[in-house]
Structures are given as C-alpha cells and as structure tokens.
C-alpha cells in the first residue's frame, strides 16, 4: 500500500464525512438547555475510518496488533496524532455508522447479475438421527 493510495482513501472518506456531518446536523433534534461538549478529538472521523479500511484491505488478523504494531510503528508520518488503543476502540464505535453508510452509498459497485453462491454443505446431525429432529423435518 503506497502513500498515494492511503491519501486517496483518506480524501474520499474525508469528503464523505464532511457531507454526512452537515446532513446529520440538519436532521438532528436539539435539546434546549442541555450543554454539549464539542471539543475536537485528536484524530478525525475520516482518519479513524481510513485505519479501519486499511485494516480490512491489508487483511490483518486482529485490530489490536494491526493498530499497535503497524499503524503506531510504521505509519507515524501518515497519522501524527495517534490515539491510545482503548481510545481508538471507543472512537471506532462512534464512527461505525459513518463507515456503514459510506460503504452502502459509495463503495458498493453496481450489481451485474452474477452472484456467487457458497455451496458448502451444512452438517446438522448424523444421518441416522435425522428422523428425530424437528428443525430439519422435510429437509433431511
């Protein structure tokens, strides 16, 4: 993964986050009299989403080793204001809706009519006991 690819992913996500934040602000209800903290976080939502997208693209096994081992050590230049892992996981939960909507609206291609079906057989029970299972009645 080159720096240009990471920057391209970040720019696409950043544009989406700016648009989504403005749209979300239009449709949220304000509670009168309640004060809210609007202190900015060190990492923006688009940076957190970029790290999550990179985690899936680079196919690491678990997020903790990817974040602590790869992002914090090898990507210091790309992400200068990194969070601790615990804070990153908290931010990940808040960014989940943004990432889901981005994937649904922008990242999915058009359906070509070709679908892949997994033909892995499901083993439910031993064939000798198939007659006694009510859940598989009519199938087995």
mmCIF file of C-alpha atoms in Angstrom, residues 7-109:
data_model
loop_
_atom_site.group_PDB
_atom_site.id
_atom_site.type_symbol
_atom_site.label_atom_id
_atom_site.label_comp_id
_atom_site.label_asym_id
_atom_site.label_seq_id
_atom_site.Cartn_x
_atom_site.Cartn_y
_atom_site.Cartn_z
ATOM 1 C CA UNK A 7 -4.060 9.630 0.809
ATOM 2 C CA UNK A 8 -6.663 8.826 -1.849
ATOM 3 C CA UNK A 9 -8.668 6.676 0.582
ATOM 4 C CA UNK A 10 -8.421 9.389 3.230
ATOM 5 C CA UNK A 11 -9.591 12.133 0.831
ATOM 6 C CA UNK A 12 -12.615 10.116 -0.287
ATOM 7 C CA UNK A 13 -13.579 9.358 3.312
ATOM 8 C CA UNK A 14 -12.977 12.949 4.394
ATOM 9 C CA UNK A 15 -15.275 14.337 1.705
ATOM 10 C CA UNK A 16 -17.959 11.853 2.730
ATOM 11 C CA UNK A 17 -17.580 12.751 6.421
ATOM 12 C CA UNK A 18 -17.930 16.472 5.690
ATOM 13 C CA UNK A 19 -21.092 15.864 3.679
ATOM 14 C CA UNK A 20 -22.514 13.409 6.231
ATOM 15 C CA UNK A 21 -21.835 15.745 9.180
ATOM 16 C CA UNK A 22 -23.678 18.616 7.536
ATOM 17 C CA UNK A 23 -26.639 16.382 6.622
ATOM 18 C CA UNK A 24 -26.745 14.849 10.092
ATOM 19 C CA UNK A 25 -26.759 18.295 11.692
ATOM 20 C CA UNK A 26 -29.785 19.285 9.593
ATOM 21 C CA UNK A 27 -31.839 16.282 10.739
ATOM 22 C CA UNK A 28 -30.956 16.017 14.441
ATOM 23 C CA UNK A 29 -33.108 17.419 17.188
ATOM 24 C CA UNK A 30 -31.571 19.927 19.566
ATOM 25 C CA UNK A 31 -32.374 19.523 23.235
ATOM 26 C CA UNK A 32 -32.929 23.008 24.636
ATOM 27 C CA UNK A 33 -30.957 23.900 27.697
ATOM 28 C CA UNK A 34 -28.610 20.934 27.553
ATOM 29 C CA UNK A 35 -24.963 21.796 27.109
ATOM 30 C CA UNK A 36 -22.817 19.573 24.923
ATOM 31 C CA UNK A 37 -19.092 19.286 24.691
ATOM 32 C CA UNK A 38 -17.887 19.875 21.182
ATOM 33 C CA UNK A 39 -14.210 19.529 21.890
ATOM 34 C CA UNK A 40 -12.462 18.157 18.797
ATOM 35 C CA UNK A 41 -10.663 14.851 19.043
ATOM 36 C CA UNK A 42 -7.020 14.484 18.037
ATOM 37 C CA UNK A 43 -7.956 12.069 15.235
ATOM 38 C CA UNK A 44 -10.741 12.990 12.864
ATOM 39 C CA UNK A 45 -13.502 10.583 11.938
ATOM 40 C CA UNK A 46 -12.019 10.185 8.470
ATOM 41 C CA UNK A 47 -8.636 9.170 9.937
ATOM 42 C CA UNK A 48 -10.267 6.504 12.101
ATOM 43 C CA UNK A 49 -12.280 5.259 9.117
ATOM 44 C CA UNK A 50 -9.110 5.180 6.991
ATOM 45 C CA UNK A 51 -7.364 2.985 9.556
ATOM 46 C CA UNK A 52 -10.359 0.634 9.643
ATOM 47 C CA UNK A 53 -10.457 0.407 5.846
ATOM 48 C CA UNK A 54 -6.709 -0.267 5.757
ATOM 49 C CA UNK A 55 -7.152 -2.991 8.376
ATOM 50 C CA UNK A 56 -9.564 -4.803 6.076
ATOM 51 C CA UNK A 57 -7.591 -4.175 2.902
ATOM 52 C CA UNK A 58 -4.298 -5.407 4.366
ATOM 53 C CA UNK A 59 -6.020 -8.480 5.878
ATOM 54 C CA UNK A 60 -4.520 -8.483 9.347
ATOM 55 C CA UNK A 61 -5.863 -10.976 11.858
ATOM 56 C CA UNK A 62 -6.814 -8.673 14.714
ATOM 57 C CA UNK A 63 -7.208 -4.931 15.058
ATOM 58 C CA UNK A 64 -5.080 -4.566 18.175
ATOM 59 C CA UNK A 65 -1.907 -5.956 16.640
ATOM 60 C CA UNK A 66 -2.563 -4.005 13.430
ATOM 61 C CA UNK A 67 -3.058 -0.716 15.260
ATOM 62 C CA UNK A 68 -0.279 -1.081 17.819
ATOM 63 C CA UNK A 69 2.196 -2.907 15.619
ATOM 64 C CA UNK A 70 1.651 -1.445 12.176
ATOM 65 C CA UNK A 71 -0.067 1.931 12.469
ATOM 66 C CA UNK A 72 1.740 3.184 15.574
ATOM 67 C CA UNK A 73 5.164 1.986 14.413
ATOM 68 C CA UNK A 74 5.199 2.198 10.622
ATOM 69 C CA UNK A 75 2.621 4.884 9.833
ATOM 70 C CA UNK A 76 3.752 7.693 12.135
ATOM 71 C CA UNK A 77 4.091 10.089 9.213
ATOM 72 C CA UNK A 78 0.569 9.414 7.892
ATOM 73 C CA UNK A 79 -1.135 9.573 11.308
ATOM 74 C CA UNK A 80 0.848 12.004 13.507
ATOM 75 C CA UNK A 81 -1.842 12.369 16.205
ATOM 76 C CA UNK A 82 -2.486 8.736 17.100
ATOM 77 C CA UNK A 83 -4.723 7.759 19.985
ATOM 78 C CA UNK A 84 -4.187 5.040 22.544
ATOM 79 C CA UNK A 85 -5.694 1.712 21.546
ATOM 80 C CA UNK A 86 -8.526 1.962 24.104
ATOM 81 C CA UNK A 87 -9.483 5.436 22.902
ATOM 82 C CA UNK A 88 -9.267 4.276 19.288
ATOM 83 C CA UNK A 89 -11.735 1.457 20.012
ATOM 84 C CA UNK A 90 -14.115 3.991 21.584
ATOM 85 C CA UNK A 91 -13.842 6.200 18.511
ATOM 86 C CA UNK A 92 -14.323 3.170 16.276
ATOM 87 C CA UNK A 93 -17.720 2.540 17.836
ATOM 88 C CA UNK A 94 -18.775 6.148 17.179
ATOM 89 C CA UNK A 95 -17.592 6.053 13.569
ATOM 90 C CA UNK A 96 -19.354 2.773 12.779
ATOM 91 C CA UNK A 97 -22.493 4.431 11.414
ATOM 92 C CA UNK A 98 -20.440 6.747 9.185
ATOM 93 C CA UNK A 99 -18.466 3.812 7.812
ATOM 94 C CA UNK A 100 -21.578 1.713 7.240
ATOM 95 C CA UNK A 101 -23.308 4.486 5.321
ATOM 96 C CA UNK A 102 -20.169 5.169 3.289
ATOM 97 C CA UNK A 103 -19.905 1.521 2.293
ATOM 98 C CA UNK A 104 -23.606 1.327 1.430
ATOM 99 C CA UNK A 105 -23.735 4.516 -0.637
ATOM 100 C CA UNK A 106 -20.279 4.971 -2.168
ATOM 101 C CA UNK A 107 -18.235 1.788 -2.006
ATOM 102 C CA UNK A 108 -20.555 -0.848 -3.431
ATOM 103 C CA UNK A 109 -20.483 -1.366 -7.165
#
